[in-house]
Each structure stands twice: as structure tokens, then as C-alpha cells.
Short mmCIF file of C-alpha atoms in Angstrom, two decimals:
data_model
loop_
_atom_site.label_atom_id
_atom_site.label_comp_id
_atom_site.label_asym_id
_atom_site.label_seq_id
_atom_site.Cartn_x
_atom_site.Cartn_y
_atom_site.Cartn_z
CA UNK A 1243 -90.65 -7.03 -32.38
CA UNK A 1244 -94.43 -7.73 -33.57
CA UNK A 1245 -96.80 -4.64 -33.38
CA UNK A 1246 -100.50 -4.53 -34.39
CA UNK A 1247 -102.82 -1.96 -35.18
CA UNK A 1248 -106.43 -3.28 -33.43
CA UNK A 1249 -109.62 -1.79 -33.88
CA UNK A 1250 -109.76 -0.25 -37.39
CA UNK A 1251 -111.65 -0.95 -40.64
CA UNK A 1252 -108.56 -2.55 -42.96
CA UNK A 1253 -108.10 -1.21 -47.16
CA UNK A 1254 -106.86 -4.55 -48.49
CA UNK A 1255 -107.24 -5.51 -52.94
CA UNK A 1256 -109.99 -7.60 -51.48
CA UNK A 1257 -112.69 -4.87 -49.91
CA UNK A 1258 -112.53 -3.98 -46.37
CA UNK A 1259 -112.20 -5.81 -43.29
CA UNK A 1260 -113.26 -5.61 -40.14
CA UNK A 1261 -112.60 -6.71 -36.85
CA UNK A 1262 -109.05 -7.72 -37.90
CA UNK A 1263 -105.56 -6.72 -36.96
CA UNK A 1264 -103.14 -5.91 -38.88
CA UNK A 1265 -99.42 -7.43 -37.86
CA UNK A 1266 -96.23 -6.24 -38.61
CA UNK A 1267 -92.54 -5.36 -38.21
CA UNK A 1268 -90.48 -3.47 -40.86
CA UNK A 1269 -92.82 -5.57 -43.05
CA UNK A 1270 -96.38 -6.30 -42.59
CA UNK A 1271 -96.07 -9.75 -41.24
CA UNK A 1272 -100.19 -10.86 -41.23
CA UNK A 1273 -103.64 -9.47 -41.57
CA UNK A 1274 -105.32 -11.95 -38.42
CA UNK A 1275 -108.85 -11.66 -37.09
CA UNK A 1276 -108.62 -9.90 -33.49
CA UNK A 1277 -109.96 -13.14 -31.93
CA UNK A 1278 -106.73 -14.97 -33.10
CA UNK A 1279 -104.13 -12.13 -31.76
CA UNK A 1280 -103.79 -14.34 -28.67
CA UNK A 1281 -101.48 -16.55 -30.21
CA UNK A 1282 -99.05 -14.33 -31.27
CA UNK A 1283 -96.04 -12.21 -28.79
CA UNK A 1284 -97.42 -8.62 -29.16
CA UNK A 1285 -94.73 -5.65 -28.61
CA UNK A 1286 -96.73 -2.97 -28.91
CA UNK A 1287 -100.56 -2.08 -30.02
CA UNK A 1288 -102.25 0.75 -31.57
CA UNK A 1289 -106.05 1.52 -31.20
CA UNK A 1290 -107.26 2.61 -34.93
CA UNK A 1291 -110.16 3.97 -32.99
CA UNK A 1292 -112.53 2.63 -35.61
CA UNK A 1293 -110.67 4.43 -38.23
CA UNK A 1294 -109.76 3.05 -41.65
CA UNK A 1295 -106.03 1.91 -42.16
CA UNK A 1296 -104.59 1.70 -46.15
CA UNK A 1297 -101.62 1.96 -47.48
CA UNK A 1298 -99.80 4.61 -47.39
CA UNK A 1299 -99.71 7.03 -50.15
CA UNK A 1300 -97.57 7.42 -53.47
CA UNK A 1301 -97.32 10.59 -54.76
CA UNK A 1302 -94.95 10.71 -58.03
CA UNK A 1303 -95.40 14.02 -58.94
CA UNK A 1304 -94.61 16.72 -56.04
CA UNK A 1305 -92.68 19.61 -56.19
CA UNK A 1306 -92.63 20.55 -52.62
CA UNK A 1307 -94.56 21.70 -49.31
CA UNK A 1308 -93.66 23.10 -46.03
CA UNK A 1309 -92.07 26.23 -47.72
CA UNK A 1310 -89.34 24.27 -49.32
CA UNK A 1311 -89.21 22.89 -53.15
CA UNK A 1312 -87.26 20.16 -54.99
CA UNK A 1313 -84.93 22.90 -56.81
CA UNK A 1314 -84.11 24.43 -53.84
CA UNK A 1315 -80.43 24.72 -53.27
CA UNK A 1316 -80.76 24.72 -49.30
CA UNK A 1317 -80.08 20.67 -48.37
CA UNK A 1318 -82.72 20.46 -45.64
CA UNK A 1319 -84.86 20.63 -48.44
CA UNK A 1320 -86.16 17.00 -49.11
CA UNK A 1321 -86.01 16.52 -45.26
CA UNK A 1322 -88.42 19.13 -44.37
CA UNK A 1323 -90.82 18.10 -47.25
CA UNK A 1324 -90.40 14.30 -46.46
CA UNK A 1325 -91.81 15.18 -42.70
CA UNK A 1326 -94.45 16.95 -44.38
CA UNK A 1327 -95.48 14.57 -46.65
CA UNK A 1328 -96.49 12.64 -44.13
CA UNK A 1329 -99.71 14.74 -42.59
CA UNK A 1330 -101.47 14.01 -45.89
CA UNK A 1331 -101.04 10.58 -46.10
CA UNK A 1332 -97.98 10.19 -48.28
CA UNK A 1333 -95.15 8.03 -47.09
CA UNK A 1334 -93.33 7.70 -50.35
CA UNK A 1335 -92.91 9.98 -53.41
CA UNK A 1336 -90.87 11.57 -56.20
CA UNK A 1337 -89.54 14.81 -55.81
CA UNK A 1338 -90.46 16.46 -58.70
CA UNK A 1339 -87.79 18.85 -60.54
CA UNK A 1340 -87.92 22.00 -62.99
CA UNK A 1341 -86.62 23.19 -65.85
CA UNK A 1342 -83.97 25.16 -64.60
CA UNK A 1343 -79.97 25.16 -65.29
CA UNK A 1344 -78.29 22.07 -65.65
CA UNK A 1345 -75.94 23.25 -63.24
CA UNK A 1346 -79.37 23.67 -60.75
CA UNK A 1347 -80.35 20.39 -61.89
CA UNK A 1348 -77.64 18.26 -61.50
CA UNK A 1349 -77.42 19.71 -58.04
CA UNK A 1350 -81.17 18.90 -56.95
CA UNK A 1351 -80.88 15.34 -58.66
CA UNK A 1352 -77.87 14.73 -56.49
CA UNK A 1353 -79.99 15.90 -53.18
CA UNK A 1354 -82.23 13.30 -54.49
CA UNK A 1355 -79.76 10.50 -54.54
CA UNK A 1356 -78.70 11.35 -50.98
CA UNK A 1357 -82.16 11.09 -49.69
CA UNK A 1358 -83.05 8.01 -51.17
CA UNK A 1359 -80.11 6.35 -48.75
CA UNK A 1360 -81.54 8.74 -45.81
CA UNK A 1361 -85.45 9.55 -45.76
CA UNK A 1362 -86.74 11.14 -42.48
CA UNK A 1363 -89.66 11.07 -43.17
CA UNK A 1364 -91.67 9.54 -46.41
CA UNK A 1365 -88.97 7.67 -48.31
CA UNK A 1366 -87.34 9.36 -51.35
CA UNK A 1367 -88.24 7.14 -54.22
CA UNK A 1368 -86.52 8.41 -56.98
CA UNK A 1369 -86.66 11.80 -59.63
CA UNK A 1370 -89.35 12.96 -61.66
CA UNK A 1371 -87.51 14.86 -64.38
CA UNK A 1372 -89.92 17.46 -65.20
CA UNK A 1373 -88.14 19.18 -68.35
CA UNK A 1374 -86.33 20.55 -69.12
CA UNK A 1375 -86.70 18.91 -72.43
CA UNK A 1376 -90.16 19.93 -73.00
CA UNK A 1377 -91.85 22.18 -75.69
CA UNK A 1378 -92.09 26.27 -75.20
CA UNK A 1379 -95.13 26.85 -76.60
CA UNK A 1380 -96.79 24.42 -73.90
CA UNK A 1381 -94.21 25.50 -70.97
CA UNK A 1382 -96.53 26.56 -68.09
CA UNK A 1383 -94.96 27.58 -65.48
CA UNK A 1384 -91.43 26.69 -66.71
CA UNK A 1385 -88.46 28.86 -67.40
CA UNK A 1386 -88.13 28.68 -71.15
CA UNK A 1387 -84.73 30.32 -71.29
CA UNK A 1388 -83.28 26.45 -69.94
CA UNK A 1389 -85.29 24.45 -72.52
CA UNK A 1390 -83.17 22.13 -74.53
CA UNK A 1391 -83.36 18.96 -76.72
CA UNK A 1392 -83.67 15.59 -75.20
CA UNK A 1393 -79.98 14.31 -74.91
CA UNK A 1394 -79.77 11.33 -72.88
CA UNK A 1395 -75.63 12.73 -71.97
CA UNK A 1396 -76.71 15.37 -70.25
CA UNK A 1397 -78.15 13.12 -67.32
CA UNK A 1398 -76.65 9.80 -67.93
CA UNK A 1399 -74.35 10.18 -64.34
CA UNK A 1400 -78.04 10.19 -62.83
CA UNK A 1401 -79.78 7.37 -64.66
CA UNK A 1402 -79.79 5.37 -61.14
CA UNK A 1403 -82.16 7.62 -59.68
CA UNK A 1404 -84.03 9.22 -61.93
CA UNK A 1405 -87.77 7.37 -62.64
CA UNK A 1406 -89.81 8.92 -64.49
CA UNK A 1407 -88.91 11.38 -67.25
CA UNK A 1408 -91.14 14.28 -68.91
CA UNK A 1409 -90.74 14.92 -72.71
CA UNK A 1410 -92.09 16.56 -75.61
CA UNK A 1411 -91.89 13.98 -77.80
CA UNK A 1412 -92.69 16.33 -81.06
CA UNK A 1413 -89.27 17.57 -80.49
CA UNK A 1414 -86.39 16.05 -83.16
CA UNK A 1415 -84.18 13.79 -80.97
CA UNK A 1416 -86.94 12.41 -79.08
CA UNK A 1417 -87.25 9.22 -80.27
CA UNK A 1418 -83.50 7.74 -79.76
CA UNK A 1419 -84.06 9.65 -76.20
CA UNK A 1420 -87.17 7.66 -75.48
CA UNK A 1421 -85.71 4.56 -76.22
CA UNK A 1422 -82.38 4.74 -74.49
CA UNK A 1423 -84.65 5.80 -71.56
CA UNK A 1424 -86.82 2.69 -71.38
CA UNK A 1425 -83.63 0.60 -71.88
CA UNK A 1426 -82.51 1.84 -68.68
CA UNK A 1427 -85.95 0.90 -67.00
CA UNK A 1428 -86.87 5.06 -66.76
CA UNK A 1429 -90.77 5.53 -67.28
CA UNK A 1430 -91.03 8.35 -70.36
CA UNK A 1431 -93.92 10.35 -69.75
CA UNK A 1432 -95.93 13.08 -72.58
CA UNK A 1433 -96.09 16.35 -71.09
CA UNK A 1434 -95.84 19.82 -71.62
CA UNK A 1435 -95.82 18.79 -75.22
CA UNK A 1436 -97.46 20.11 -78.70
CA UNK A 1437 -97.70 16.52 -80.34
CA UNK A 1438 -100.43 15.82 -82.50
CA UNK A 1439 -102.02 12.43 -82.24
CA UNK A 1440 -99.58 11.26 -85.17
CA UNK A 1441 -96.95 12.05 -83.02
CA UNK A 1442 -98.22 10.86 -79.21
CA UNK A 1443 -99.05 7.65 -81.08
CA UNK A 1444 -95.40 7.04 -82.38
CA UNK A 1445 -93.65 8.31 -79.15
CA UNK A 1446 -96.18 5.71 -77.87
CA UNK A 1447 -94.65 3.45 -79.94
CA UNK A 1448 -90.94 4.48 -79.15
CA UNK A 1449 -91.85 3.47 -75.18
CA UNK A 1450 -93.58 6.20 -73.87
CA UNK A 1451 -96.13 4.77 -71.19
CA UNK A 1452 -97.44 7.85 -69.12
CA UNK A 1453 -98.78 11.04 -69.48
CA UNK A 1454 -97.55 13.80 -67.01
CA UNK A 1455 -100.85 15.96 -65.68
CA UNK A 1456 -103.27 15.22 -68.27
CA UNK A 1457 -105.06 18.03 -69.88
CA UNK A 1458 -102.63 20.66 -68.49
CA UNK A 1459 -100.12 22.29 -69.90
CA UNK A 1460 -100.90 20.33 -73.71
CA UNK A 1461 -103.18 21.13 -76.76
CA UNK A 1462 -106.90 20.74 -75.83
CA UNK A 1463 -108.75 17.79 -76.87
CA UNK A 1464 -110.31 18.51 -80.02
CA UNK A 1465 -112.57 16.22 -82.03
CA UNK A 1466 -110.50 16.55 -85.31
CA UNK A 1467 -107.36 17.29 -83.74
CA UNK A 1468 -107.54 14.73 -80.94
CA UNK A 1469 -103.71 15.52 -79.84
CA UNK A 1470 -101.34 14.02 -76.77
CA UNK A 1471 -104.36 14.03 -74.94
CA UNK A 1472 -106.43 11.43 -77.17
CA UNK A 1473 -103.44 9.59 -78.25
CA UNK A 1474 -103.56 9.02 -74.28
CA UNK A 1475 -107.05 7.98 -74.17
CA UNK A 1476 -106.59 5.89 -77.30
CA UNK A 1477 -103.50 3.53 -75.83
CA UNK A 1478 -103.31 1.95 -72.78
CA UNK A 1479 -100.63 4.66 -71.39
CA UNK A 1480 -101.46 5.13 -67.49
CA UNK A 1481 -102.40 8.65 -66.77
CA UNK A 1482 -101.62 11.33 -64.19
CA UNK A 1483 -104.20 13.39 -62.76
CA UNK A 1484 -104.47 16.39 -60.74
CA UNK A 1485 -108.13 16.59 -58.60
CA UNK A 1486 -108.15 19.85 -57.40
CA UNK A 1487 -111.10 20.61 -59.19
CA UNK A 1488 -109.30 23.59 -60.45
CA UNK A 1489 -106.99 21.94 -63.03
CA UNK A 1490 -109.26 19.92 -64.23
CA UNK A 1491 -113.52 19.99 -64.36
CA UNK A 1492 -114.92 17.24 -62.71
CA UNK A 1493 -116.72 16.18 -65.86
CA UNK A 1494 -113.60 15.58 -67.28
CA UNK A 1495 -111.89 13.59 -64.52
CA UNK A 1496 -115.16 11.62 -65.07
CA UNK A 1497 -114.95 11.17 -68.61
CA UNK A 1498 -111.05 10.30 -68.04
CA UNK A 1499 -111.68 7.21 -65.70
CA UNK A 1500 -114.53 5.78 -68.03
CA UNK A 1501 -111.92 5.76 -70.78
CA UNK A 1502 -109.07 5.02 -69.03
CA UNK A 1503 -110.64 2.28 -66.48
CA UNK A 1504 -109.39 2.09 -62.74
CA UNK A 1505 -105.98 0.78 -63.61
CA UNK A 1506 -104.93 3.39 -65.95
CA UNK A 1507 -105.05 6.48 -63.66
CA UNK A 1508 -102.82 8.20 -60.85
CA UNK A 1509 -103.88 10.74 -58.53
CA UNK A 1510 -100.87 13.26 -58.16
CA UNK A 1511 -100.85 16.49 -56.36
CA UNK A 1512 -98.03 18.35 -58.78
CA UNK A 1513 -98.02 20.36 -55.38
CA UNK A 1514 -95.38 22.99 -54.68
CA UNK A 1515 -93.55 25.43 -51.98
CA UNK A 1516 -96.93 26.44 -50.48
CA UNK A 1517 -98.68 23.32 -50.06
CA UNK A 1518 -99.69 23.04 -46.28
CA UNK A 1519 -98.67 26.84 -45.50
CA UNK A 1520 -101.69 29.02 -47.72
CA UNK A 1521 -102.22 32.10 -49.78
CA UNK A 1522 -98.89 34.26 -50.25
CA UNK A 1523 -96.03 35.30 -52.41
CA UNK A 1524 -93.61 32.45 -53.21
CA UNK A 1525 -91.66 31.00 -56.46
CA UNK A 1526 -91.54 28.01 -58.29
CA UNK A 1527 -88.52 27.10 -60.76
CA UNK A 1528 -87.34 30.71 -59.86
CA UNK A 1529 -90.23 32.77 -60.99
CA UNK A 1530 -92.53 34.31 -58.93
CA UNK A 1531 -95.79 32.29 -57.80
CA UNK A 1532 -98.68 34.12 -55.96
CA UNK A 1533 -101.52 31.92 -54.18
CA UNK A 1534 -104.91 33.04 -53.50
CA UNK A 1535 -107.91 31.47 -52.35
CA UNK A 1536 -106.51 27.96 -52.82
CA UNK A 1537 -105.07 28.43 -56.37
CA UNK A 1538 -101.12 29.33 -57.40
CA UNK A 1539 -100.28 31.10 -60.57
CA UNK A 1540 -98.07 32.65 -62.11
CA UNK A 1541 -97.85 36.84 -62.12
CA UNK A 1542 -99.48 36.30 -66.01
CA UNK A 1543 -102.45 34.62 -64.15
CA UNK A 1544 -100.77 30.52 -65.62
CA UNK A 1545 -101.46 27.90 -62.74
CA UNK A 1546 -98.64 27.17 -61.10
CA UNK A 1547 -98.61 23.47 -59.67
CA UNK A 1548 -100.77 23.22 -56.51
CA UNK A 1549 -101.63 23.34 -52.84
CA UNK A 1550 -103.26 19.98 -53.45
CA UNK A 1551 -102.88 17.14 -50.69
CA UNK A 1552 -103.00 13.82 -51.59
CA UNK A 1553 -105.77 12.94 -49.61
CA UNK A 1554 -107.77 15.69 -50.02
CA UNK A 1555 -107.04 14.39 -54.24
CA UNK A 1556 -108.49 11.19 -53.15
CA UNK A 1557 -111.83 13.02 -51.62
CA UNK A 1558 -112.71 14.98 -54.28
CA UNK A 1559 -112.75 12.38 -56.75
CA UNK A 1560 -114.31 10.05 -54.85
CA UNK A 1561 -117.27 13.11 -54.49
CA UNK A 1562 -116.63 13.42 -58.68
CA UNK A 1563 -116.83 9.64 -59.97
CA UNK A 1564 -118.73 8.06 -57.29
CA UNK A 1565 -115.92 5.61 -56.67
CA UNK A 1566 -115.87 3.54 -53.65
CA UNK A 1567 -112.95 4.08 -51.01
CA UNK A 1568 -111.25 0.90 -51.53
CA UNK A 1569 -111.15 1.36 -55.11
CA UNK A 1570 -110.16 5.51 -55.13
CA UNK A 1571 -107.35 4.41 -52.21
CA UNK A 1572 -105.51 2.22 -55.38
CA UNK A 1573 -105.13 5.61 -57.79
CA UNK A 1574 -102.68 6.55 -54.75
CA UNK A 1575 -100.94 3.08 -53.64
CA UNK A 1576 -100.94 0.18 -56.18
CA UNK A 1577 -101.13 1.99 -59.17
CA UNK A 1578 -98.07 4.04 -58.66
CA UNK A 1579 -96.54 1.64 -57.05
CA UNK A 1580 -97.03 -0.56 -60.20
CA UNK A 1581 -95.81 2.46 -62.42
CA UNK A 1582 -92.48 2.97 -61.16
CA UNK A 1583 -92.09 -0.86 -60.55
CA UNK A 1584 -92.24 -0.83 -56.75
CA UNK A 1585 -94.93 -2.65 -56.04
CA UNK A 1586 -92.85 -5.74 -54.75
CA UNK A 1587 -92.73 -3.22 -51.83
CA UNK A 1588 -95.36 -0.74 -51.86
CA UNK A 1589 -98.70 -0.25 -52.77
CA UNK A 1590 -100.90 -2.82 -50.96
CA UNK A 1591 -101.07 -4.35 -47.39
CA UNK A 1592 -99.97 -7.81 -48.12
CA UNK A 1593 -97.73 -10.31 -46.41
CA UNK A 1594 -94.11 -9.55 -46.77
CA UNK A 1595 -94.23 -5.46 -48.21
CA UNK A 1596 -93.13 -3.04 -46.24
CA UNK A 1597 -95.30 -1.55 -43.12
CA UNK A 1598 -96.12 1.72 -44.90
CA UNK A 1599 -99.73 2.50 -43.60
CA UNK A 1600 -101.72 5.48 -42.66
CA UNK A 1601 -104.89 5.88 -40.10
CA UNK A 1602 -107.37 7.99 -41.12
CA UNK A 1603 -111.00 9.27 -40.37
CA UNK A 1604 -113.96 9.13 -42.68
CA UNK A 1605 -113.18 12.87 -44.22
CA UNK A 1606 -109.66 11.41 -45.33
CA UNK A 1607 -108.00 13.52 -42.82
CA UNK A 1608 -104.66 11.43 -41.77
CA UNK A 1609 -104.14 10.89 -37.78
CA UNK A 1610 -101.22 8.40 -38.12
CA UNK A 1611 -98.47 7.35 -40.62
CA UNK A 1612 -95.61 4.50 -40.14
CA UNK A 1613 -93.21 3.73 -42.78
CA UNK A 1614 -91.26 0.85 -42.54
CA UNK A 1615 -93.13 0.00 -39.45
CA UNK A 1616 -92.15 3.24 -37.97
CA UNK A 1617 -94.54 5.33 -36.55
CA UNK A 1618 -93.56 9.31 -37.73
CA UNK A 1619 -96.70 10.98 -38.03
CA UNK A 1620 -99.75 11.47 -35.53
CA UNK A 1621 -101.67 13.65 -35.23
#
């Protein structure tokens, strides 16, 4: 049956539009001025209340929210941080794992699996394989004791649902890894890494197309020792990026979008257990996180992922570049939807992809969210 949300200011690739409707099912079926709704069989409206309506949100790099993480072992899980998701705009991501055993991991990649048939809320996506085959020295808030070498055997039963992949690609076996990886259509992404230039620019070469929290948790950017991080800027690699302000300066997020140009850059939220609940103890990849005054670390004082939202990510660096909505909303929808090769789907209201679409007020706060046409979220 035809719905339409009325009365709303519309995020489309072409600008914003007003006094249209937007039309849809399961799919979004038209974008019609109101005058013309006449001539269509209405099932049910929604009044946007003069509120914008976009896309909804992408986030490919989330650990968790609600109290409940990725690794966890408990299976309502992924269920009570799809339902989350959704109050901040998101109605698709990646659960995001950690470098834990490979016994833990199999186990949460296999929770992943099952959600992707079964999302409550946002729809599961696919894995981000955070580690464990990352570099020690550049760890963060990973367990070292369950770093290995890349070895595309130990997760070849999960190749079907695993996306994107994080690597140090310094580390010897890397380079048969990254290509077996981008023969089975997985996006390999630099992070928590030591590489030089030299060696970002030849895993670069290997396949490697993305660049897992940029600055963070890699060698800083040095002007004779440019690293992973200017290898990045000096390729056309698309870039994640976490605007919390904390993470990274605003200068920098600045500097990163002049280099890297609108297409080139994702908004991600890396956020974890405590995202939506506040300060506290809690853990992350089974050490010990403790948040106060909007930041999570580690006991030795290392950041530990976020309390970022996605569209409080989308606010602040709007208030740090001086992008325009329309253009900011695209670091969140099209571009990862172009990333991990959903954007057939996802990532745009057009004709034909699915009804995933948010409300929200000027502040970015999120009143509504349907997914598939479904409304699950309002506020």
C-alpha cells in the first residue's frame, strides 16, 4: 500500500525540495509535488512537520550502544543495538568486531550472519573485521595477546558476510591477504598500522581502498615521514572519519576534506557499549573502558572508540567545514553506501531503493526512522 510523507523539506543528490511528497512502499516509489498527490491511492500519510527528511544513515564502523557490543557473547546483542541505532538516524550499519579470540570471533561473526537474515531494527549489513590482524605497536584499545598475521583461512567460512576488513599492511603476509580479499569483493582497509608511505602506497597497490579512522591509532603525519596517513591523502583511497572533535581537531577534519574532496570521506562513529547510556565503567574487547565527560578510554588514559552519534557526527562537521546539509548528509548515506557496494539500495532517495528515511529537526536530532518503508523509530 502507497504511503507519503507530506510537509517536509526533502535531501535528494539534487539540493532540497520543498513542498513535495515523498511516495513509497518497501521502496520509495516517487518524489511528487504535494499538488499532484491527488492522483495517486494514499494508505497512509505522515506530517514531516516542516522537518527535513534524508536518507537514512550508514554507519560502517560501530561497535555498539545501548549497553551491548558486537563481541558480546549474549545473542540479543545486535537486536538491542539495531533498535538503538535507530534514535540517531542510522538505519543500516556494520557491526564492528575486536581483536579478541578466534574462538570469540568466529562466534560474533556468526551473530552477524544471523542478523543480516533478521534485523529488528536498522538492517545488519555485513562485518567490519577490526583486527585482529593489525600491528601492536599501533593497537589502541585492542587486546594484543590475540594479534596474529593476516591468513585469509582463518575466516574464509565467513567471507559471505564479512565487508570490510582492517589490516596492517606492514605486516609479512599482507599482500597475498589483500589480494585474496578484494577477489572476494571484501573492502581492505589501513588501520591500526605502522606503514610508512612506501608501504601504504604498495598495499595501495595490492587493493587496499580505505583507511579505518584516519589519524587514530597510526603514525602521525609528518612532513618527511608522511606515513599511512599521507599515503591516504596522496591516493584516491576513501577515508573514515570520526567527528567528535575529540579524536580528531577540527583543523584537521578541515584539512582532510580539502584533500580528500566530498567523495572521498565517511563519517563513522567507531561508537561502543556506552553510546546513548553516559559516563561509567564498562569494557570494550574485554578490557576495562571508563567514560567521563563525553570521552571513553582506556584505564592507561588510550581513547577507547566513542559515545559519538551519527548525527550528532554530521553536526559538528557541518559547524567545522562549513558544509551545507545536503552535501554533509552524503558522508553518511551515498558514500558508504557506494563503499560497501550497496548503493543499488541505499544511500539516496531515488525511485526504486529501498524506503530507508529519517525525519529530523534543524539541530539533527532524529524524530522518525522507517526502513524498508517501516516506520520503527519516533520519537
Amino acid at each position: 500500500m502507497m504511503k507519503a510523507i507530506v510537509n517536509s523539506r526533502i535531501i535528494t543528490l539534487q539540493g532540497i525540495l520543498f513542498n513535495h511528497a515523498v511516495l513509497f512502499e518497501d521502496r520509495i516509489r516517487g518524489i511528487v509535488a504535494e499538488t499532484q498527490l491527488g492522483k495517486f491511492t494514499i494508505s497512509e500519510q505522515f506530517d514531516g512537520q516542516g522537518q527535513y527528511v534524508s536518507p537514512g544513515f550508514i554507519d560502517i564502523h560501530v561497535h555498539g550502544c545501548n549497553g551491548f557490543d558486537t563481541m558480546d557473547e549474549d545473542k540479543r546483542a545486535l537486536a538491542v543495538i539495531s533498535e538503538g541505532l535507530l534514535q540517531t538516524g542510522v538505519t543500516s550499519f556494520m557491526p564492528t568486531t575486536m581483536t579478541m579470540s578466534m574462538t570469540r570471533l568466529e562466534q560474533s561473526i556468526e551473530h552477524i550472519r544471523q542478523a543480516m537474515k533478521k534485523s529488528s531494527g536498522a538492517q545488519v549489513l555485513g562485518c567490519h573485521l577490526e583486527g585482529p590482524f593489525i600491528h601492536e605497536e599501533y593497537k589502541g584499545a585492542q587486546d594484543k595477546q590475540y594479534i596474529i598475521a593476516p591468513d585469509i583461512k582463518k575466516i574464509e567460512s565467513y567471507l559471505d558476510c564479512i565487508k570490510i576488513i582492517t589490516i596492517a599492511p606492514e605486516i609479512a603476509g599482507s599482500k597475498d591477504f589483500i589480494q585474496a580479499c578484494v577477489q572476494k569483493g571484501i573492502v581492505v582497509s589501513i588501520g591500526h598500522s605502522s606503514a610508512t608511505y612506501e608501504q601504504g602506497m604498495e598495499a595501495i597497490g595490492s587493493g587496499v581502498s580505505h583507511m579505518t579512522h584516519t589519524f587514530n591509532a597510526l603514525p602521525l603525519l609528518h612532513h618527511r615521514f608522511p606515513g599511512a596517513i599521507g599515503a591516504a591523502m596522496d591516493s584516491d583511497i576513501t577515508c573514515e572519519l570520526i567527528a567528535d572533535n575529540l579524536h580528531v581537531h577540527p583543523a584537521m577534519q578541515r584539512i582532510l576534506l580539502k584533500v580528500k574532496g566530498l567523495g572521498k570521506m565517511i563519517l563513522i562513529t567507531d561508537g561502543m557499549r556506552a553510546s546513548l547510556l553516559g559516563d561509567g565503567e564498562y569494557d570494550l574487547g574485554g578490557q576495562n573502558v571508563i567514560v567521563k565527560d563525553g570521552e571513553a578510554r582506556l584505564t592507561d588514559g588510550v581513547i577507547a572508540g566513542s559515545i559519538l552519534t551519527l548525527n550528532k557526527a554530521v553536526r559538528n562537521f557541518m559547524e567545522n567545514t562549513g558544509l551545507g546539509l545536503a552535501e554533509a548528509i552524503q558522508l553518511v548515506t551515498l558514500n558508504p553506501a557506494r563503499k560497501i557496494k550497496v548503493d543499488h539500495d541505499k544511500g539516496s532517495l531515488e525511485i526504486g531503493k529501498h524506503a530507508d528515511m529519517i525525519l529530523f529537526h534543524d539541530n539533527l536530532e532524529i524524530s522518525a526512522a522507517f526502513v524498508k518503508g517501516n516506520l520503527l523509530f519516533r520519537r
